[in-house]
mmCIF file of N, CA and C and ligand atoms in Angstrom:
data_model
loop_
_atom_site.group_PDB
_atom_site.id
_atom_site.type_symbol
_atom_site.label_atom_id
_atom_site.label_comp_id
_atom_site.label_asym_id
_atom_site.label_seq_id
_atom_site.Cartn_x
_atom_site.Cartn_y
_atom_site.Cartn_z
ATOM 1 N N MET A 244 249.022 -29.124 57.136
ATOM 2 C CA MET A 244 248.236 -28.420 56.157
ATOM 3 C C MET A 244 246.986 -27.842 56.786
ATOM 4 N N LYS A 245 246.841 -26.546 56.647
ATOM 5 C CA LYS A 245 245.681 -25.880 57.228
ATOM 6 C C LYS A 245 244.565 -25.728 56.211
ATOM 7 N N LYS A 246 243.440 -26.109 56.685
ATOM 8 C CA LYS A 246 242.280 -25.955 55.824
ATOM 9 C C LYS A 246 241.587 -24.644 56.196
ATOM 10 N N LEU A 247 241.680 -23.749 55.327
ATOM 11 C CA LEU A 247 240.997 -22.493 55.584
ATOM 12 C C LEU A 247 239.620 -22.542 54.962
ATOM 13 N N VAL A 248 238.730 -22.548 55.847
ATOM 14 C CA VAL A 248 237.347 -22.586 55.363
ATOM 15 C C VAL A 248 236.747 -21.198 55.493
ATOM 16 N N ASN A 249 236.580 -20.658 54.426
ATOM 17 C CA ASN A 249 235.996 -19.317 54.426
ATOM 18 C C ASN A 249 234.501 -19.401 54.204
ATOM 19 N N LEU A 250 233.828 -19.196 55.300
ATOM 20 C CA LEU A 250 232.361 -19.229 55.180
ATOM 21 C C LEU A 250 231.847 -17.831 54.843
ATOM 22 N N GLY A 251 231.449 -17.778 53.687
ATOM 23 C CA GLY A 251 230.891 -16.495 53.302
ATOM 24 C C GLY A 251 229.587 -16.261 54.041
ATOM 25 N N ALA A 252 229.499 -15.078 54.521
ATOM 26 C CA ALA A 252 228.262 -14.761 55.221
ATOM 27 C C ALA A 252 227.098 -14.785 54.245
ATOM 28 N N VAL A 253 226.170 -15.488 54.652
ATOM 29 C CA VAL A 253 224.981 -15.568 53.814
ATOM 30 C C VAL A 253 223.849 -14.822 54.501
ATOM 31 N N PHE A 254 223.457 -13.873 53.865
ATOM 32 C CA PHE A 254 222.361 -13.091 54.433
ATOM 33 C C PHE A 254 221.029 -13.539 53.864
ATOM 34 N N PHE A 255 220.284 -14.037 54.736
ATOM 35 C CA PHE A 255 218.940 -14.392 54.317
ATOM 36 C C PHE A 255 218.029 -13.178 54.531
ATOM 37 N N THR A 256 217.738 -12.661 53.466
ATOM 38 C CA THR A 256 216.882 -11.491 53.563
ATOM 39 C C THR A 256 215.436 -11.888 53.332
ATOM 40 N N THR A 257 214.754 -11.724 54.369
ATOM 41 C CA THR A 257 213.337 -12.046 54.253
ATOM 42 C C THR A 257 212.586 -10.789 53.826
ATOM 43 N N VAL A 258 212.123 -10.891 52.706
ATOM 44 C CA VAL A 258 211.365 -9.758 52.201
ATOM 45 C C VAL A 258 209.873 -10.045 52.343
ATOM 46 N N THR A 259 209.325 -9.292 53.191
ATOM 47 C CA THR A 259 207.887 -9.452 53.354
ATOM 48 C C THR A 259 207.186 -8.505 52.388
ATOM 49 N N LEU A 260 206.654 -9.121 51.441
ATOM 50 C CA LEU A 260 205.937 -8.315 50.474
ATOM 51 C C LEU A 260 204.610 -7.881 51.078
ATOM 52 N N ALA A 261 204.448 -6.620 51.092
ATOM 53 C CA ALA A 261 203.172 -6.112 51.589
ATOM 54 C C ALA A 261 202.100 -6.671 50.684
ATOM 55 N N SER A 262 201.202 -7.349 51.318
ATOM 56 C CA SER A 262 200.144 -7.941 50.502
ATOM 57 C C SER A 262 199.347 -6.832 49.840
ATOM 58 N N THR A 263 199.310 -6.962 48.575
ATOM 59 C CA THR A 263 198.585 -5.939 47.821
ATOM 60 C C THR A 263 197.131 -6.368 47.711
ATOM 61 N N ALA A 264 196.479 -6.199 48.827
ATOM 62 C CA ALA A 264 195.067 -6.573 48.843
ATOM 63 C C ALA A 264 194.311 -5.662 47.894
ATOM 64 N N LEU A 265 193.555 -6.295 47.098
ATOM 65 C CA LEU A 265 192.738 -5.494 46.196
ATOM 66 C C LEU A 265 191.751 -4.713 47.051
ATOM 67 N N ALA A 266 191.943 -3.445 47.048
ATOM 68 C CA ALA A 266 191.088 -2.603 47.869
ATOM 69 C C ALA A 266 189.642 -2.700 47.382
ATOM 70 N N ALA A 267 188.867 -3.293 48.232
ATOM 71 C CA ALA A 267 187.450 -3.397 47.880
ATOM 72 C C ALA A 267 186.877 -1.988 47.874
ATOM 73 N N ASP A 268 186.133 -1.706 46.873
ATOM 74 C CA ASP A 268 185.583 -0.356 46.768
ATOM 75 C C ASP A 268 184.377 -0.198 47.678
ATOM 76 N N ASN A 269 184.700 0.241 48.879
ATOM 77 C CA ASN A 269 183.612 0.443 49.829
ATOM 78 C C ASN A 269 183.180 1.901 49.858
ATOM 79 N N ASN A 270 183.532 2.579 48.836
ATOM 80 C CA ASN A 270 183.201 4.003 48.767
ATOM 81 C C ASN A 270 181.689 4.220 48.715
ATOM 82 N N MET A 271 181.204 4.902 49.719
ATOM 83 C CA MET A 271 179.758 5.132 49.784
ATOM 84 C C MET A 271 179.352 6.412 49.051
ATOM 85 N N ALA A 272 180.345 7.102 48.537
ATOM 86 C CA ALA A 272 180.041 8.381 47.903
ATOM 87 C C ALA A 272 179.081 8.231 46.729
ATOM 88 N N GLY A 273 179.144 7.084 46.088
ATOM 89 C CA GLY A 273 178.285 6.891 44.935
ATOM 90 C C GLY A 273 176.842 6.615 45.311
ATOM 91 N N MET A 274 176.636 6.403 46.604
ATOM 92 C CA MET A 274 175.278 6.100 47.041
ATOM 93 C C MET A 274 174.593 7.352 47.557
ATOM 94 N N LYS A 275 173.805 7.918 46.755
ATOM 95 C CA LYS A 275 173.109 9.128 47.171
ATOM 96 C C LYS A 275 171.847 8.746 47.937
ATOM 97 N N MET A 276 171.780 9.179 49.159
ATOM 98 C CA MET A 276 170.615 8.839 49.961
ATOM 99 C C MET A 276 169.599 9.980 49.977
ATOM 100 N N ASP A 277 169.426 10.579 48.860
ATOM 101 C CA ASP A 277 168.422 11.634 48.809
ATOM 102 C C ASP A 277 167.084 11.018 48.389
ATOM 103 N N GLY A 278 166.185 11.822 47.984
ATOM 104 C CA GLY A 278 164.850 11.338 47.650
ATOM 105 C C GLY A 278 164.822 10.374 46.481
ATOM 106 N N ASP A 279 165.882 10.383 45.703
ATOM 107 C CA ASP A 279 165.887 9.516 44.531
ATOM 108 C C ASP A 279 166.376 8.114 44.846
ATOM 109 N N ALA A 280 166.781 7.902 46.090
ATOM 110 C CA ALA A 280 167.330 6.602 46.446
ATOM 111 C C ALA A 280 166.336 5.482 46.189
ATOM 112 N N MET A 281 165.091 5.724 46.489
ATOM 113 C CA MET A 281 164.099 4.688 46.304
ATOM 114 C C MET A 281 163.760 4.463 44.835
ATOM 115 N N SER A 282 163.904 5.484 44.051
ATOM 116 C CA SER A 282 163.509 5.358 42.659
ATOM 117 C C SER A 282 164.396 4.374 41.912
ATOM 118 N N ALA A 283 165.593 4.139 42.444
ATOM 119 C CA ALA A 283 166.480 3.188 41.797
ATOM 120 C C ALA A 283 165.901 1.782 41.912
ATOM 121 N N MET A 284 165.152 1.556 42.981
ATOM 122 C CA MET A 284 164.567 0.247 43.201
ATOM 123 C C MET A 284 163.183 0.131 42.553
ATOM 124 N N ALA A 285 162.411 1.177 42.624
ATOM 125 C CA ALA A 285 161.069 1.173 42.048
ATOM 126 C C ALA A 285 160.826 2.509 41.370
ATOM 127 N N PRO A 286 160.854 2.498 40.076
ATOM 128 C CA PRO A 286 160.643 3.754 39.342
ATOM 129 C C PRO A 286 159.396 4.466 39.856
ATOM 130 N N HIS A 287 159.576 5.717 40.265
ATOM 131 C CA HIS A 287 158.447 6.398 40.887
ATOM 132 C C HIS A 287 157.336 6.736 39.899
ATOM 133 N N THR A 288 157.589 6.495 38.650
ATOM 134 C CA THR A 288 156.541 6.766 37.678
ATOM 135 C C THR A 288 155.513 5.641 37.656
ATOM 136 N N SER A 289 155.874 4.502 38.239
ATOM 137 C CA SER A 289 154.961 3.367 38.145
ATOM 138 C C SER A 289 154.569 2.783 39.491
ATOM 139 N N ALA A 290 155.192 3.256 40.576
ATOM 140 C CA ALA A 290 154.899 2.657 41.880
ATOM 141 C C ALA A 290 153.486 2.987 42.329
ATOM 142 N N LEU A 291 152.712 1.940 42.560
ATOM 143 C CA LEU A 291 151.339 2.121 43.020
ATOM 144 C C LEU A 291 151.207 1.539 44.421
ATOM 145 N N THR A 292 150.287 2.091 45.163
ATOM 146 C CA THR A 292 150.080 1.656 46.537
ATOM 147 C C THR A 292 148.635 1.194 46.711
ATOM 148 N N ASP A 293 148.463 0.091 47.396
ATOM 149 C CA ASP A 293 147.113 -0.393 47.673
ATOM 150 C C ASP A 293 146.375 0.575 48.600
ATOM 151 N N ALA A 294 145.118 0.783 48.292
ATOM 152 C CA ALA A 294 144.301 1.678 49.108
ATOM 153 C C ALA A 294 142.844 1.248 49.017
ATOM 154 N N VAL A 295 142.051 1.778 49.920
ATOM 155 C CA VAL A 295 140.607 1.557 49.880
ATOM 156 C C VAL A 295 139.959 2.934 49.901
ATOM 157 N N VAL A 296 139.007 3.138 48.988
ATOM 158 C CA VAL A 296 138.302 4.420 48.944
ATOM 159 C C VAL A 296 137.338 4.463 50.127
ATOM 160 N N LYS A 297 137.523 5.439 51.007
ATOM 161 C CA LYS A 297 136.662 5.533 52.186
ATOM 162 C C LYS A 297 135.544 6.552 51.986
ATOM 163 N N LYS A 298 135.835 7.578 51.201
ATOM 164 C CA LYS A 298 134.839 8.621 51.016
ATOM 165 C C LYS A 298 135.126 9.389 49.728
ATOM 166 N N VAL A 299 134.064 9.770 49.037
ATOM 167 C CA VAL A 299 134.212 10.553 47.814
ATOM 168 C C VAL A 299 133.384 11.823 47.956
ATOM 169 N N ASP A 300 134.018 12.964 47.800
ATOM 170 C CA ASP A 300 133.305 14.241 47.896
ATOM 171 C C ASP A 300 133.341 14.937 46.537
ATOM 172 N N THR A 301 132.223 14.798 45.812
ATOM 173 C CA THR A 301 132.185 15.350 44.453
ATOM 174 C C THR A 301 132.192 16.881 44.452
ATOM 175 N N SER A 302 131.765 17.498 45.565
ATOM 176 C CA SER A 302 131.733 18.961 45.597
ATOM 177 C C SER A 302 133.127 19.565 45.733
ATOM 178 N N THR A 303 134.002 18.862 46.417
ATOM 179 C CA THR A 303 135.366 19.389 46.601
ATOM 180 C C THR A 303 136.403 18.666 45.755
ATOM 181 N N GLY A 304 136.022 17.522 45.185
ATOM 182 C CA GLY A 304 136.976 16.751 44.391
ATOM 183 C C GLY A 304 137.982 16.006 45.258
ATOM 184 N N MET A 305 137.590 15.833 46.528
ATOM 185 C CA MET A 305 138.481 15.128 47.445
ATOM 186 C C MET A 305 138.059 13.675 47.597
ATOM 187 N N VAL A 306 139.053 12.795 47.640
ATOM 188 C CA VAL A 306 138.802 11.371 47.835
ATOM 189 C C VAL A 306 139.583 10.933 49.064
ATOM 190 N N THR A 307 138.853 10.371 50.025
ATOM 191 C CA THR A 307 139.528 9.897 51.238
ATOM 192 C C THR A 307 139.968 8.462 51.019
ATOM 193 N N LEU A 308 141.260 8.240 51.234
ATOM 194 C CA LEU A 308 141.835 6.914 51.023
ATOM 195 C C LEU A 308 142.384 6.352 52.320
ATOM 196 N N GLN A 309 142.136 5.061 52.506
ATOM 197 C CA GLN A 309 142.850 4.331 53.557
ATOM 198 C C GLN A 309 143.980 3.654 52.792
ATOM 199 N N HIS A 310 145.184 4.161 52.957
ATOM 200 C CA HIS A 310 146.269 3.720 52.078
ATOM 201 C C HIS A 310 147.480 3.189 52.819
ATOM 202 N N GLY A 311 148.272 2.421 52.090
ATOM 203 C CA GLY A 311 149.550 1.954 52.607
ATOM 204 C C GLY A 311 150.552 3.090 52.506
ATOM 205 N N ALA A 312 151.797 2.826 52.855
ATOM 206 C CA ALA A 312 152.818 3.864 52.833
ATOM 207 C C ALA A 312 153.020 4.422 51.425
ATOM 208 N N LEU A 313 153.021 5.740 51.351
ATOM 209 C CA LEU A 313 153.271 6.423 50.067
ATOM 210 C C LEU A 313 154.677 7.002 50.160
ATOM 211 N N LYS A 314 155.634 6.172 49.789
ATOM 212 C CA LYS A 314 157.029 6.524 50.009
ATOM 213 C C LYS A 314 157.471 7.789 49.278
ATOM 214 N N ASN A 315 156.934 8.001 48.094
ATOM 215 C CA ASN A 315 157.414 9.133 47.300
ATOM 216 C C ASN A 315 157.051 10.491 47.910
ATOM 217 N N ILE A 316 156.030 10.491 48.773
ATOM 218 C CA ILE A 316 155.683 11.761 49.426
ATOM 219 C C ILE A 316 155.912 11.675 50.935
ATOM 220 N N GLY A 317 156.597 10.617 51.371
ATOM 221 C CA GLY A 317 156.945 10.490 52.777
ATOM 222 C C GLY A 317 155.756 10.297 53.694
ATOM 223 N N MET A 318 154.707 9.649 53.173
ATOM 224 C CA MET A 318 153.493 9.456 53.956
ATOM 225 C C MET A 318 153.414 8.006 54.413
ATOM 226 N N SER A 319 153.209 7.813 55.705
ATOM 227 C CA SER A 319 153.046 6.449 56.188
ATOM 228 C C SER A 319 151.594 6.029 55.965
ATOM 229 N N ALA A 320 151.316 4.783 56.259
ATOM 230 C CA ALA A 320 149.961 4.274 56.053
ATOM 231 C C ALA A 320 148.979 5.021 56.948
ATOM 232 N N MET A 321 147.901 5.480 56.361
ATOM 233 C CA MET A 321 146.886 6.211 57.129
ATOM 234 C C MET A 321 145.627 6.383 56.280
ATOM 235 N N THR A 322 144.610 6.949 56.908
ATOM 236 C CA THR A 322 143.401 7.305 56.176
ATOM 237 C C THR A 322 143.385 8.819 56.071
ATOM 238 N N MET A 323 143.303 9.306 54.854
ATOM 239 C CA MET A 323 143.455 10.736 54.631
ATOM 240 C C MET A 323 142.805 11.133 53.302
ATOM 241 N N ALA A 324 142.327 12.365 53.250
ATOM 242 C CA ALA A 324 141.689 12.865 52.031
ATOM 243 C C ALA A 324 142.721 13.490 51.099
ATOM 244 N N TYR A 325 142.604 13.171 49.833
ATOM 245 C CA TYR A 325 143.511 13.728 48.825
ATOM 246 C C TYR A 325 142.708 14.320 47.682
ATOM 247 N N LYS A 326 143.294 15.268 47.020
ATOM 248 C CA LYS A 326 142.667 15.880 45.850
ATOM 249 C C LYS A 326 142.750 14.900 44.681
ATOM 250 N N ALA A 327 141.622 14.694 44.026
ATOM 251 C CA ALA A 327 141.644 13.846 42.840
ATOM 252 C C ALA A 327 142.182 14.660 41.672
ATOM 253 N N LYS A 328 142.850 13.976 40.767
ATOM 254 C CA LYS A 328 143.471 14.655 39.620
ATOM 255 C C LYS A 328 142.449 15.437 38.807
ATOM 256 N N ASP A 329 141.285 14.841 38.567
ATOM 257 C CA ASP A 329 140.259 15.523 37.774
ATOM 258 C C ASP A 329 138.871 14.987 38.114
ATOM 259 N N ALA A 330 137.868 15.592 37.516
ATOM 260 C CA ALA A 330 136.471 15.241 37.825
ATOM 261 C C ALA A 330 136.140 13.796 37.463
ATOM 262 N N SER A 331 136.726 13.321 36.378
ATOM 263 C CA SER A 331 136.404 11.955 35.961
ATOM 264 C C SER A 331 136.907 10.939 36.991
ATOM 265 N N MET A 332 138.007 11.270 37.613
ATOM 266 C CA MET A 332 138.528 10.363 38.645
ATOM 267 C C MET A 332 137.587 10.336 39.848
ATOM 268 N N VAL A 333 137.048 11.481 40.193
ATOM 269 C CA VAL A 333 136.107 11.553 41.320
ATOM 270 C C VAL A 333 134.874 10.718 41.018
ATOM 271 N N LYS A 334 134.377 10.815 39.785
ATOM 272 C CA LYS A 334 133.198 10.035 39.382
ATOM 273 C C LYS A 334 133.484 8.542 39.441
ATOM 274 N N GLN A 335 134.682 8.206 39.025
ATOM 275 C CA GLN A 335 135.084 6.806 38.936
ATOM 276 C C GLN A 335 135.258 6.175 40.322
ATOM 277 N N ALA A 336 135.680 6.998 41.271
ATOM 278 C CA ALA A 336 135.945 6.471 42.614
ATOM 279 C C ALA A 336 134.650 6.090 43.330
ATOM 280 N N LYS A 337 134.659 4.910 43.933
ATOM 281 C CA LYS A 337 133.469 4.434 44.644
ATOM 282 C C LYS A 337 133.855 4.022 46.062
ATOM 283 N N GLU A 338 133.050 4.514 46.989
ATOM 284 C CA GLU A 338 133.346 4.215 48.394
ATOM 285 C C GLU A 338 133.358 2.711 48.647
ATOM 286 N N GLY A 339 134.334 2.271 49.362
ATOM 287 C CA GLY A 339 134.465 0.856 49.703
ATOM 288 C C GLY A 339 135.262 0.061 48.697
ATOM 289 N N GLU A 340 135.618 0.681 47.585
ATOM 290 C CA GLU A 340 136.326 -0.024 46.533
ATOM 291 C C GLU A 340 137.822 -0.151 46.841
ATOM 292 N N LYS A 341 138.346 -1.336 46.532
ATOM 293 C CA LYS A 341 139.782 -1.563 46.684
ATOM 294 C C LYS A 341 140.477 -1.059 45.433
ATOM 295 N N VAL A 342 141.458 -0.208 45.633
ATOM 296 C CA VAL A 342 142.136 0.402 44.486
ATOM 297 C C VAL A 342 143.647 0.388 44.662
ATOM 298 N N LYS A 343 144.309 0.787 43.601
ATOM 299 C CA LYS A 343 145.743 1.050 43.644
ATOM 300 C C LYS A 343 145.880 2.511 43.278
ATOM 301 N N VAL A 344 146.697 3.225 44.031
ATOM 302 C CA VAL A 344 146.802 4.664 43.785
ATOM 303 C C VAL A 344 148.248 5.128 43.676
ATOM 304 N N ARG A 345 148.352 6.279 43.034
ATOM 305 C CA ARG A 345 149.621 6.983 42.965
ATOM 306 C C ARG A 345 149.319 8.409 43.398
ATOM 307 N N VAL A 346 149.932 8.842 44.486
ATOM 308 C CA VAL A 346 149.722 10.203 44.975
ATOM 309 C C VAL A 346 151.030 10.970 44.811
ATOM 310 N N GLU A 347 150.935 12.138 44.238
ATOM 311 C CA GLU A 347 152.137 12.964 44.063
ATOM 312 C C GLU A 347 151.875 14.376 44.555
ATOM 313 N N ASN A 348 152.958 15.054 44.892
ATOM 314 C CA ASN A 348 152.861 16.442 45.308
ATOM 315 C C ASN A 348 152.879 17.294 44.045
ATOM 316 N N VAL A 349 151.712 17.790 43.676
ATOM 317 C CA VAL A 349 151.602 18.606 42.466
ATOM 318 C C VAL A 349 151.449 20.067 42.890
ATOM 319 N N ASP A 350 152.512 20.813 42.717
ATOM 320 C CA ASP A 350 152.514 22.224 43.103
ATOM 321 C C ASP A 350 152.039 22.430 44.537
ATOM 322 N N GLY A 351 152.491 21.571 45.421
ATOM 323 C CA GLY A 351 152.168 21.738 46.836
ATOM 324 C C GLY A 351 150.890 21.067 47.288
ATOM 325 N N THR A 352 150.143 20.483 46.334
ATOM 326 C CA THR A 352 148.914 19.793 46.704
ATOM 327 C C THR A 352 149.077 18.294 46.484
ATOM 328 N N LEU A 353 148.837 17.530 47.554
ATOM 329 C CA LEU A 353 148.924 16.089 47.416
ATOM 330 C C LEU A 353 147.757 15.630 46.552
ATOM 331 N N THR A 354 148.096 15.121 45.380
ATOM 332 C CA THR A 354 147.093 14.821 44.365
ATOM 333 C C THR A 354 147.143 13.364 43.946
ATOM 334 N N ILE A 355 145.959 12.756 43.856
ATOM 335 C CA ILE A 355 145.881 11.386 43.343
ATOM 336 C C ILE A 355 146.020 11.491 41.833
ATOM 337 N N VAL A 356 147.127 11.027 41.300
ATOM 338 C CA VAL A 356 147.343 11.124 39.858
ATOM 339 C C VAL A 356 146.954 9.832 39.139
ATOM 340 N N THR A 357 146.928 8.735 39.890
ATOM 341 C CA THR A 357 146.488 7.464 39.313
ATOM 342 C C THR A 357 145.582 6.772 40.322
ATOM 343 N N LEU A 358 144.455 6.275 39.846
ATOM 344 C CA LEU A 358 143.532 5.528 40.706
ATOM 345 C C LEU A 358 142.937 4.423 39.851
ATOM 346 N N MET A 359 143.238 3.200 40.207
ATOM 347 C CA MET A 359 142.707 2.082 39.419
ATOM 348 C C MET A 359 142.198 0.978 40.339
ATOM 349 N N LYS A 360 141.209 0.261 39.848
ATOM 350 C CA LYS A 360 140.655 -0.843 40.631
ATOM 351 C C LYS A 360 141.674 -1.958 40.734
ATOM 352 N N ARG A 361 141.559 -2.737 41.790
ATOM 353 C CA ARG A 361 142.417 -3.918 41.916
ATOM 354 C C ARG A 361 141.582 -5.106 42.318
HETATM 355 CU CU1 CU B 436 148.609 11.296 55.197
#
């Protein structure tokens, strides 16, 4: 008696599933590195910079400030004269006083728009 053993071919199919890694969204397109980049961190309407009034010129309305970096106008820390917003600000400014300032480019003129004691 013959035993016929029929071994069916068994195919082991290894299916390697491509790992469907969740693509981390590293898209930098949403990050605009223009001048508004900093405003997302510190609203430019309220950012003040420490400064010291070095000189007040009531005849020209210029106030010389020794100031920290003024990021919104791309100015690094330095001592420099700026136009005061108005006459009352010039009167208020006192040489040697520690202040907080906001300087903006107003129609091409770097202007102190906020000056307060600290
Ligand atoms: Cu400057």
